Coordinates of C-alpha atoms and ligand atoms in Angstrom, one line a residue:
M1 CA 17.3 19.5 -3.2
N2 CA 18.4 21.2 0.0
E3 CA 21.7 20.9 1.7
Q4 CA 20.6 18.2 4.1
Q5 CA 19.1 16.1 1.3
R6 CA 22.2 16.6 -0.9
K7 CA 24.3 15.1 1.9
E8 CA 22.0 12.1 2.0
S9 CA 22.5 11.3 -1.7
T10 CA 25.7 9.7 -2.9
Q11 CA 27.3 7.9 -5.7
V12 CA 29.5 4.9 -5.2
N13 CA 32.5 4.1 -7.4
P14 CA 32.0 0.8 -9.2
S15 CA 35.5 -0.4 -8.6
D16 CA 34.8 -0.1 -4.9
K17 CA 31.5 -1.9 -5.4
K18 CA 33.3 -5.1 -6.4
S19 CA 35.8 -5.1 -3.5
E20 CA 35.1 -6.5 -0.1
K21 CA 35.0 -3.1 1.5
D22 CA 32.9 -2.0 4.3
Y23 CA 30.4 0.3 2.6
S24 CA 29.0 1.8 5.7
Q25 CA 31.6 4.6 5.3
Y26 CA 29.5 5.9 2.4
F27 CA 26.5 6.3 4.6
Q28 CA 28.0 7.7 7.8
T29 CA 27.2 11.2 6.7
V30 CA 25.1 10.5 3.6
Y31 CA 22.5 8.1 4.8
M32 CA 20.6 7.9 8.1
P33 CA 19.5 4.4 9.3
P34 CA 16.0 4.1 10.7
S35 CA 16.0 5.4 14.3
L36 CA 13.0 5.2 16.5
K37 CA 14.3 7.9 18.7
D38 CA 14.8 10.4 15.8
A39 CA 11.5 9.3 14.2
K40 CA 9.6 9.9 17.4
K41 CA 11.0 13.4 17.6
R42 CA 9.7 14.3 14.2
G43 CA 6.4 15.9 13.4
K44 CA 7.0 19.4 14.7
E45 CA 8.0 21.0 11.4
E46 CA 5.3 22.2 9.1
V47 CA 4.5 20.2 5.9
K48 CA 5.4 22.0 2.7
Y49 CA 3.6 21.6 -0.6
D50 CA 5.2 21.7 -4.0
G51 CA 4.3 21.1 -7.6
F52 CA 5.9 18.6 -10.0
A53 CA 7.1 19.4 -13.5
I54 CA 9.4 17.6 -15.9
P55 CA 12.6 19.7 -16.1
E56 CA 13.0 21.0 -19.6
Q57 CA 16.4 19.5 -20.1
F58 CA 15.1 16.0 -19.5
R59 CA 12.3 16.1 -22.1
G60 CA 12.7 13.3 -24.6
M61 CA 15.1 11.4 -22.4
G62 CA 13.2 8.2 -23.0
Q63 CA 12.8 8.4 -26.7
D64 CA 13.0 4.9 -28.3
K65 CA 13.4 3.4 -24.8
K66 CA 11.1 1.1 -22.8
F67 CA 10.5 0.8 -19.1
Y68 CA 9.3 -2.0 -16.9
I69 CA 8.3 -1.7 -13.2
R70 CA 7.7 -4.8 -11.0
T71 CA 5.7 -4.0 -8.0
Y72 CA 5.7 -5.8 -4.6
G73 CA 3.5 -5.1 -1.6
C74 CA 0.5 -2.9 -0.9
Q75 CA -1.8 -0.6 -2.9
M76 CA 0.3 2.4 -1.9
N77 CA 3.2 0.8 -3.8
E78 CA 0.9 -0.1 -6.8
H79 CA -0.1 3.5 -6.9
D80 CA 3.5 4.7 -6.6
T81 CA 4.2 2.6 -9.6
E82 CA 1.4 4.4 -11.5
V83 CA 3.1 7.7 -10.6
M84 CA 6.6 6.5 -11.7
A85 CA 5.0 5.1 -14.9
G86 CA 3.5 8.5 -15.5
I87 CA 6.9 10.2 -15.1
F88 CA 8.5 7.7 -17.5
M89 CA 5.8 8.4 -20.1
A90 CA 6.2 12.1 -19.6
L91 CA 9.9 11.6 -20.3
G92 CA 9.1 9.9 -23.6
Y93 CA 9.6 6.2 -22.5
E94 CA 7.1 3.5 -23.6
P95 CA 5.9 0.8 -21.2
T96 CA 6.6 -2.9 -21.9
N97 CA 5.2 -6.0 -20.3
G98 CA 8.3 -8.0 -19.7
V99 CA 12.0 -7.5 -18.7
E100 CA 13.4 -8.9 -22.0
D101 CA 13.0 -5.8 -24.1
A102 CA 13.1 -3.2 -21.3
D103 CA 15.8 -0.5 -21.3
V104 CA 15.0 0.4 -17.7
I105 CA 13.8 -2.0 -15.0
L106 CA 12.6 -0.9 -11.6
L107 CA 11.8 -3.1 -8.7
N108 CA 9.3 -1.2 -6.5
T109 CA 9.9 -3.1 -3.2
C110 CA 8.0 -3.9 0.0
A111 CA 9.6 -4.2 3.5
I112 CA 6.7 -5.3 5.6
R113 CA 7.8 -8.9 6.2
E114 CA 11.0 -10.8 5.6
N115 CA 9.6 -13.0 2.8
A116 CA 8.7 -9.8 0.8
E117 CA 12.3 -8.8 1.0
N118 CA 13.6 -12.3 0.1
K119 CA 11.5 -12.2 -3.1
V120 CA 13.3 -9.1 -4.2
F121 CA 16.7 -10.4 -3.5
G122 CA 15.8 -13.5 -5.4
E123 CA 14.7 -11.4 -8.4
L124 CA 17.9 -9.4 -8.3
G125 CA 19.8 -12.7 -8.7
H126 CA 17.8 -13.5 -11.9
L127 CA 18.2 -10.0 -13.3
K128 CA 22.0 -10.2 -13.0
T129 CA 22.1 -12.5 -16.0
L130 CA 20.1 -10.0 -18.0
K131 CA 22.3 -7.2 -17.0
K132 CA 25.4 -9.2 -18.1
Q133 CA 23.8 -9.8 -21.5
R134 CA 22.8 -6.2 -21.9
P135 CA 25.2 -3.9 -19.9
G136 CA 23.3 -0.8 -21.3
L137 CA 20.2 -1.8 -19.3
L138 CA 19.5 0.3 -16.3
L139 CA 18.4 -1.5 -13.2
G140 CA 16.9 0.3 -10.2
V141 CA 15.6 -0.6 -6.7
C142 CA 13.0 1.7 -5.1
G143 CA 10.2 1.5 -2.6
C144 CA 10.2 0.7 1.0
M145 CA 13.3 -1.6 1.1
S146 CA 15.5 1.2 -0.2
Q147 CA 14.7 3.1 2.9
E148 CA 16.5 0.5 5.0
E149 CA 20.3 1.0 5.5
S150 CA 20.9 -2.8 5.8
V151 CA 19.2 -3.4 2.4
V152 CA 21.3 -0.6 0.7
N153 CA 24.4 -2.1 2.2
R154 CA 23.5 -5.6 1.0
I155 CA 22.8 -4.4 -2.5
L156 CA 26.1 -2.7 -2.6
K157 CA 27.9 -5.8 -1.4
V158 CA 26.0 -8.6 -3.1
H159 CA 24.3 -7.0 -6.1
P160 CA 26.8 -4.2 -7.3
F161 CA 25.4 -4.4 -10.8
V162 CA 22.3 -2.4 -9.7
D163 CA 22.5 1.1 -11.2
M164 CA 20.1 3.1 -9.0
I165 CA 18.6 2.9 -5.5
F166 CA 16.1 5.5 -4.6
G167 CA 13.7 5.9 -1.7
T168 CA 10.0 6.5 -1.2
H169 CA 10.6 10.2 -0.7
N170 CA 12.5 10.5 -3.9
I171 CA 10.0 9.3 -6.5
H172 CA 9.5 12.8 -7.9
R173 CA 13.2 12.9 -8.4
L174 CA 13.1 10.1 -10.9
P175 CA 14.1 12.2 -14.0
H176 CA 17.2 13.5 -12.1
I177 CA 18.1 10.0 -10.9
L178 CA 17.8 8.5 -14.4
N179 CA 19.9 11.3 -15.8
E180 CA 22.6 10.7 -13.2
A181 CA 22.5 7.0 -13.9
Y182 CA 23.0 7.6 -17.6
M183 CA 25.7 10.1 -17.1
S184 CA 27.9 8.2 -14.7
K185 CA 29.1 4.6 -14.5
E186 CA 28.6 4.8 -10.7
M187 CA 25.7 3.4 -8.7
V188 CA 23.3 6.3 -7.9
V189 CA 22.0 6.1 -4.4
E190 CA 19.4 8.7 -3.5
V191 CA 17.6 8.0 -0.4
W192 CA 16.3 10.8 1.7
S193 CA 15.8 9.5 5.2
K194 CA 13.6 12.5 6.0
E195 CA 10.3 12.8 4.1
G196 CA 10.2 15.7 1.7
D197 CA 7.3 18.0 0.8
V198 CA 3.9 16.8 -0.4
I199 CA 4.3 17.0 -4.2
E200 CA 1.2 17.8 -6.3
N201 CA 0.6 17.5 -10.1
L202 CA 2.5 14.2 -10.3
P203 CA 1.7 12.5 -13.6
K204 CA -0.1 9.1 -13.3
Q205 CA -0.3 6.3 -15.8
R206 CA -3.2 4.4 -14.2
K207 CA -3.8 0.7 -14.6
G208 CA -7.2 0.5 -16.3
N209 CA -9.9 3.0 -16.7
I210 CA -12.6 1.7 -14.3
K211 CA -11.0 1.9 -10.8
A212 CA -8.5 4.4 -9.5
W213 CA -6.5 5.0 -6.4
V214 CA -6.1 8.5 -4.9
N215 CA -3.5 9.2 -2.3
I216 CA -5.0 11.3 0.5
M217 CA -2.0 11.2 2.8
Y218 CA 1.5 9.8 3.1
G219 CA 3.3 8.2 6.0
C220 CA 2.3 6.9 9.4
D221 CA 2.9 8.2 13.0
K222 CA 1.4 5.2 14.8
F223 CA 4.6 3.3 15.4
C224 CA 3.0 0.0 16.1
T225 CA 6.0 -1.9 17.6
Y226 CA 6.2 -4.5 14.9
C227 CA 5.9 -2.2 11.9
I228 CA 8.5 -0.8 9.6
V229 CA 6.2 1.6 7.7
P230 CA 6.6 4.7 9.9
Y231 CA 10.3 4.5 9.1
T232 CA 10.1 3.7 5.4
R233 CA 7.2 6.1 4.7
G234 CA 8.0 8.9 7.1
K235 CA 5.7 11.1 9.1
E236 CA 2.0 11.6 8.4
R237 CA 1.4 14.3 5.7
S238 CA -2.0 15.0 4.4
R239 CA -2.8 16.3 0.9
R240 CA -5.0 19.4 0.9
P241 CA -8.7 18.6 0.5
E242 CA -9.1 20.8 -2.6
E243 CA -6.3 18.9 -4.4
I244 CA -8.0 15.6 -3.6
V245 CA -11.4 16.8 -4.6
Q246 CA -10.1 18.1 -7.8
E247 CA -8.4 14.8 -8.6
V248 CA -11.6 12.8 -7.8
R249 CA -13.7 15.2 -10.0
H250 CA -11.3 14.7 -12.8
L251 CA -11.5 10.9 -12.5
A252 CA -15.3 11.1 -12.4
A253 CA -15.2 13.2 -15.6
Q254 CA -12.9 10.6 -17.2
G255 CA -15.6 8.0 -16.5
Y256 CA -13.9 6.1 -13.6
K257 CA -16.5 4.2 -11.6
E258 CA -14.7 3.6 -8.4
I259 CA -12.0 5.3 -6.4
T260 CA -10.1 4.1 -3.3
L261 CA -8.7 6.8 -1.1
L262 CA -5.3 5.6 0.1
G263 CA -3.2 6.2 3.1
Q264 CA -1.3 4.0 5.6
N265 CA -3.6 5.3 8.3
V266 CA -6.4 7.1 6.6
N267 CA -8.2 7.9 9.7
A268 CA -5.4 10.3 10.7
Y269 CA -6.2 12.4 7.6
G270 CA -6.0 16.1 8.4
K271 CA -4.4 15.8 11.8
D272 CA -1.4 17.6 10.5
F273 CA -3.3 20.6 9.2
E274 CA -2.4 23.6 11.4
D275 CA -4.9 26.0 9.8
M276 CA -8.1 24.0 10.2
E277 CA -9.9 21.2 11.9
Y278 CA -10.6 18.8 9.1
G279 CA -10.7 15.0 9.1
L280 CA -11.5 12.0 7.0
G281 CA -15.3 12.4 7.8
D282 CA -15.2 16.0 6.3
L283 CA -13.3 14.8 3.3
M284 CA -15.7 11.9 2.7
E285 CA -18.6 14.3 3.0
E286 CA -17.1 16.4 0.2
I287 CA -16.3 13.5 -2.0
H288 CA -19.8 12.0 -1.4
K289 CA -21.2 14.9 -3.5
I290 CA -19.0 14.0 -6.5
D291 CA -20.8 12.0 -9.3
I292 CA -18.7 8.8 -9.0
P293 CA -20.6 5.6 -8.1
R294 CA -18.2 4.0 -5.7
I295 CA -15.9 5.4 -3.0
R296 CA -13.7 3.3 -0.8
F297 CA -10.9 4.1 1.6
T298 CA -8.1 2.1 3.1
T299 CA -6.4 1.4 5.5
S300 CA -8.2 2.4 8.7
H301 CA -6.8 2.4 12.2
P302 CA -9.4 1.6 14.9
R303 CA -8.0 4.2 17.2
D304 CA -8.7 7.2 14.9
F305 CA -12.0 6.0 13.5
D306 CA -14.3 8.7 14.9
D307 CA -18.0 9.1 15.2
H308 CA -18.2 11.8 12.6
L309 CA -16.8 9.5 10.0
I310 CA -19.3 6.8 11.0
E311 CA -22.1 9.4 10.7
V312 CA -21.0 10.4 7.2
L313 CA -20.5 6.8 6.0
A314 CA -24.0 6.0 7.2
K315 CA -25.3 8.3 4.5
G316 CA -24.5 5.4 2.1
G317 CA -25.0 6.1 -1.6
N318 CA -21.5 6.1 -3.2
L319 CA -19.8 5.7 0.2
L320 CA -19.4 1.9 0.4
D321 CA -20.0 0.2 3.6
H322 CA -17.1 -2.2 3.3
I323 CA -14.5 -1.3 5.9
H324 CA -11.1 -2.8 6.3
L325 CA -10.3 -2.5 10.0
P326 CA -7.1 -4.2 11.0
V327 CA -7.4 -5.6 14.5
Q328 CA -4.0 -7.5 14.6
S329 CA -4.9 -9.4 17.8
G330 CA -7.9 -10.1 20.0
S331 CA -5.9 -9.8 23.2
T332 CA -5.7 -6.5 25.0
D333 CA -2.3 -7.5 26.5
V334 CA -0.9 -8.3 23.1
L335 CA -2.4 -5.1 21.6
K336 CA -0.6 -3.2 24.4
I337 CA 2.8 -4.5 23.5
M338 CA 2.0 -4.0 19.9
A339 CA 1.3 -0.3 20.9
R340 CA -2.0 -0.4 19.0
K341 CA -3.5 2.1 21.5
Y342 CA -6.9 0.3 21.7
S343 CA -8.2 -2.7 23.7
R344 CA -10.2 -5.7 22.6
E345 CA -13.2 -4.1 24.3
S346 CA -12.8 -0.7 22.5
Y347 CA -12.4 -2.5 19.2
L348 CA -15.6 -4.4 19.7
E349 CA -17.3 -1.2 20.8
L350 CA -16.2 0.4 17.5
V351 CA -17.5 -2.5 15.6
R352 CA -20.8 -2.3 17.4
K353 CA -21.1 1.4 16.5
I354 CA -20.3 0.8 12.9
K355 CA -22.9 -2.0 12.7
E356 CA -25.5 0.1 14.4
A357 CA -25.0 2.9 11.9
M358 CA -24.6 0.6 8.9
P359 CA -26.4 -2.7 9.6
N360 CA -25.2 -4.2 6.3
A361 CA -21.6 -3.1 6.7
S362 CA -19.0 -5.8 6.0
L363 CA -15.7 -5.8 7.8
T364 CA -12.4 -7.3 6.9
T365 CA -9.2 -7.3 8.9
D366 CA -5.5 -8.0 9.3
I367 CA -4.2 -10.3 12.0
I368 CA -0.7 -11.2 13.1
V369 CA -0.1 -14.5 14.9
G370 CA 2.9 -15.5 17.0
F371 CA 3.8 -12.0 18.2
P372 CA 6.6 -12.2 20.9
N373 CA 5.1 -13.6 24.1
E374 CA 1.7 -14.5 22.6
T375 CA 0.3 -17.3 24.8
D376 CA -2.2 -20.0 23.7
E377 CA -4.9 -18.1 25.7
Q378 CA -4.1 -14.8 24.0
F379 CA -4.3 -16.5 20.6
E380 CA -7.7 -18.0 21.6
E381 CA -8.8 -14.5 22.3
T382 CA -8.0 -13.6 18.7
M383 CA -10.1 -16.6 17.5
S384 CA -13.0 -15.6 19.7
L385 CA -12.9 -12.0 18.6
Y386 CA -13.0 -13.2 15.0
R387 CA -16.0 -15.4 15.7
E388 CA -17.7 -12.5 17.5
V389 CA -17.2 -9.9 14.7
E390 CA -17.7 -12.4 11.9
F391 CA -15.4 -10.7 9.5
D392 CA -16.0 -11.2 5.8
S393 CA -12.4 -12.1 5.3
A394 CA -8.9 -11.4 6.7
Y395 CA -5.3 -11.2 5.7
T396 CA -3.4 -13.3 8.2
F397 CA 0.4 -13.2 8.9
I398 CA 3.0 -14.8 11.0
Y399 CA 4.9 -12.1 12.9
S400 CA 8.1 -11.2 11.1
P401 CA 10.7 -9.2 13.1
R402 CA 11.8 -6.0 11.2
E403 CA 15.2 -4.6 12.0
G404 CA 15.0 -1.2 13.7
T405 CA 11.5 -1.7 15.2
P406 CA 11.0 -2.1 19.0
A407 CA 9.4 -5.5 18.6
A408 CA 12.6 -6.8 16.9
K409 CA 14.4 -6.3 20.2
M410 CA 11.8 -8.4 22.1
E411 CA 12.6 -12.0 22.6
D412 CA 10.8 -13.9 19.8
N413 CA 9.9 -16.8 22.1
V414 CA 7.0 -18.5 20.2
P415 CA 8.4 -21.5 18.4
M416 CA 7.8 -21.5 14.6
E417 CA 5.8 -24.7 14.7
V418 CA 3.4 -23.1 17.2
K419 CA 3.1 -20.0 15.0
K420 CA 2.4 -22.1 12.0
E421 CA -0.2 -24.2 13.8
R422 CA -1.9 -21.0 15.0
L423 CA -1.9 -19.6 11.5
Q424 CA -3.5 -22.8 10.2
R425 CA -6.2 -22.7 12.8
L426 CA -6.9 -19.1 12.2
N427 CA -7.0 -19.6 8.4
A428 CA -9.4 -22.5 8.8
L429 CA -11.8 -20.1 10.8
V430 CA -11.3 -17.3 8.2
N431 CA -12.2 -19.7 5.4
E432 CA -15.1 -21.2 7.1
T433 CA -16.6 -17.8 8.0
S434 CA -16.0 -16.4 4.5
A435 CA -17.7 -19.5 3.0
K436 CA -20.7 -19.0 5.3
K437 CA -20.9 -15.3 4.3
L438 CA -20.7 -16.1 0.6
K439 CA -23.4 -18.8 0.9
E440 CA -25.8 -16.1 2.2
Y441 CA -25.6 -14.4 -1.2
E442 CA -27.3 -17.3 -3.1
G443 CA -30.5 -16.1 -4.6
K444 CA -29.8 -12.4 -3.9
V445 CA -29.3 -9.6 -6.4
V446 CA -26.1 -7.6 -6.2
D447 CA -24.6 -4.6 -8.0
V448 CA -21.4 -5.7 -9.8
L449 CA -18.8 -3.3 -11.3
V450 CA -17.7 -5.3 -14.3
E451 CA -14.0 -5.3 -14.8
G452 CA -13.5 -7.5 -17.7
E453 CA -13.3 -11.2 -18.8
S454 CA -12.8 -13.7 -16.1
K455 CA -9.2 -15.1 -15.7
N456 CA -10.1 -18.6 -16.7
N457 CA -12.8 -18.2 -19.3
P458 CA -13.0 -15.3 -21.8
E459 CA -16.7 -16.2 -22.3
V460 CA -17.4 -15.2 -18.7
L461 CA -17.2 -11.7 -17.2
A462 CA -15.9 -10.8 -13.8
G463 CA -16.5 -8.0 -11.4
Y464 CA -16.8 -6.9 -7.8
T465 CA -19.7 -6.2 -5.5
E466 CA -19.8 -3.2 -3.2
K467 CA -18.4 -5.5 -0.5
S468 CA -15.5 -6.6 -2.8
K469 CA -16.8 -10.1 -3.6
L470 CA -15.7 -11.4 -7.0
V471 CA -18.6 -12.5 -9.2
N472 CA -18.4 -14.4 -12.4
F473 CA -21.3 -14.3 -14.8
R474 CA -22.2 -14.5 -18.5
A475 CA -23.1 -11.2 -20.2
P476 CA -22.3 -9.2 -23.3
K477 CA -18.9 -7.5 -23.4
T478 CA -20.7 -4.1 -23.4
A479 CA -21.3 -4.6 -19.7
I480 CA -17.5 -4.1 -19.1
G481 CA -17.0 -0.9 -17.2
Q482 CA -20.6 -0.7 -16.1
I483 CA -22.4 -1.5 -12.8
V484 CA -24.9 -4.2 -13.5
K485 CA -27.4 -6.2 -11.5
V486 CA -26.5 -9.8 -11.1
K487 CA -28.5 -12.6 -9.4
I488 CA -26.2 -14.9 -7.5
T489 CA -26.8 -18.5 -8.4
K490 CA -24.0 -20.3 -6.6
A491 CA -21.4 -19.5 -3.9
K492 CA -18.1 -21.1 -4.5
T493 CA -15.2 -21.3 -2.0
W494 CA -13.9 -17.8 -2.8
T495 CA -16.1 -16.4 -5.5
L496 CA -19.8 -16.1 -6.6
D497 CA -21.4 -17.3 -9.8
G498 CA -24.4 -15.4 -11.1
E499 CA -26.6 -14.3 -14.0
M500 CA -26.9 -10.7 -15.1
I501 CA -30.5 -9.6 -14.8
E502 CA -30.2 -5.9 -15.8
E503 CA -27.6 -3.8 -17.4
T504 CA -27.7 -0.5 -15.7
V505 CA -25.6 2.6 -15.5
E506 CA -25.4 3.6 -11.9
V507 CA -26.6 7.1 -11.2
N508 CA -25.3 8.6 -8.0
Ligands
5AD601 N1 5.1 -9.0 10.7 C1 3.9 -9.6 10.3 N2 2.9 -8.9 9.8 C2 3.1 -7.5 9.7 N3 2.3 -6.5 9.3 C3 2.9 -5.4 9.5 N4 4.1 -5.6 10.0 C4 4.3 -6.9 10.2 C5 5.3 -7.7 10.7 N5 6.4 -7.2 11.2 C6 0.9 -6.8 8.8 C7 -0.1 -6.1 9.7 C8 -0.6 -5.0 8.8 C9 -0.4 -5.6 7.4 C10 -0.3 -4.6 6.3 O1 0.8 -6.3 7.5 O2 -1.2 -7.0 9.9 O3 -1.9 -4.5 9.0
SF4_602 FE1 2.2 0.0 10.5 FE2 -0.4 0.4 10.1 FE3 0.6 0.5 12.6 FE4 1.2 2.5 10.8 S1 -0.8 1.9 11.7 S2 2.6 1.5 12.2 S3 1.3 1.3 8.9 S4 0.5 -1.3 11.2

């Protein structure tokens, strides 16, 4: 920990926690609130790389203890949970499936919308009872919410029974944070407002042995005006290609069938390298050669999606032609105030290029409705863009103001009933289009990566197509973990039913 980071960590006396004090004093020098001005100035310093190892003195810390991590939010968070689980296991802890018998509970939080935050505060309310029953239990809050000053203050005031708060840049510090929490009766707050180095060799306890996530970069420099991520996740830092390739090779050797390359804005991969010109296209070209049947990546930003990447993806094979390409709005004027840095026309042009190079490509997207000032006409432009592109599906959201972002200062002048009505109309279109697309599968044969028994019926197996469609079908359990050929017999509202026609092991 350097001096600056040391200043940004603190402990709070529990007797103070219970009083009605203004806790901001603790953070005047020790914690920096999100600042667009500061954040925009960042990016000049060189990214440093470091390796992770469990400090000798902490080995065995978790002997006879169990941990439980509840994860909220995106795949990046899910994967962070895998890393933290890996660290816990390396410390000697065992995982448990419920809070009842856990000795350490972590809430890995999401800050993207207000309702995500409310869920966490609700959960903290429930966990208070457990903490009262078992004072020895350690309770921690980590993830994106911990990076927000207002959240840290609220936990200190309203939930003083929490033992640890640590940020997204402090995950590799988990052994130290746990140690501090055991040693002192004070709340441990370790939130580095500035991103640290890119840490390699992090242990990972992956969920399952069929599909795996691989981080290729951290952070986001796009600063879309509504989005909290550039503040909670810091500036863009890419992992070195050789580290990523090594990790993917290792996963292939372990028998994983599918990997998803992860980043908040994966198309910006490599932009921070000072010693070479190397982008996502180059990385995909390398990974394409590895003997792993399925490779995905998420999330793409339309602005940085370049021709070289399209050219590489068009090679097909293990590079899947399902692209998640958030558009957010179909109106150039709204996109401008969102600071998305592309127009309706340039988005459609990108879609045209993708479809030209990959005629069977499926596209999915994210859309926000009810952004400040969004008019009926502008919303209609989103609807018409959706119809034009014919996305396979979409995640749709009502705009949620996030403190510290530029949009939060704009007048949120679209009434809630209007936002809800727009969301409903959009969702109806999304559902109708998805159903139509699913119907086209009837009678066709698709490759399905079999993940296991279906949720509702253990007699039936379930898996995903290359385009991420869920397929249910009857087949022997030996098919689990394999890619098999399935003939689609029926399209349901969200899923497909089929019959396995051939059990195959995919060869690259
Ligand atoms: N309000 C609503 N939706 C948001 N998203 C990001 N920030 C907000 C916000 N403040 C959505 C975007 C993004 C997805 C992950 O979440 O659509 O692509
Ligand atoms: Fe947020 Fe994505 Fe925009 Fe980055 S690119 S600011 S993560 S919406």
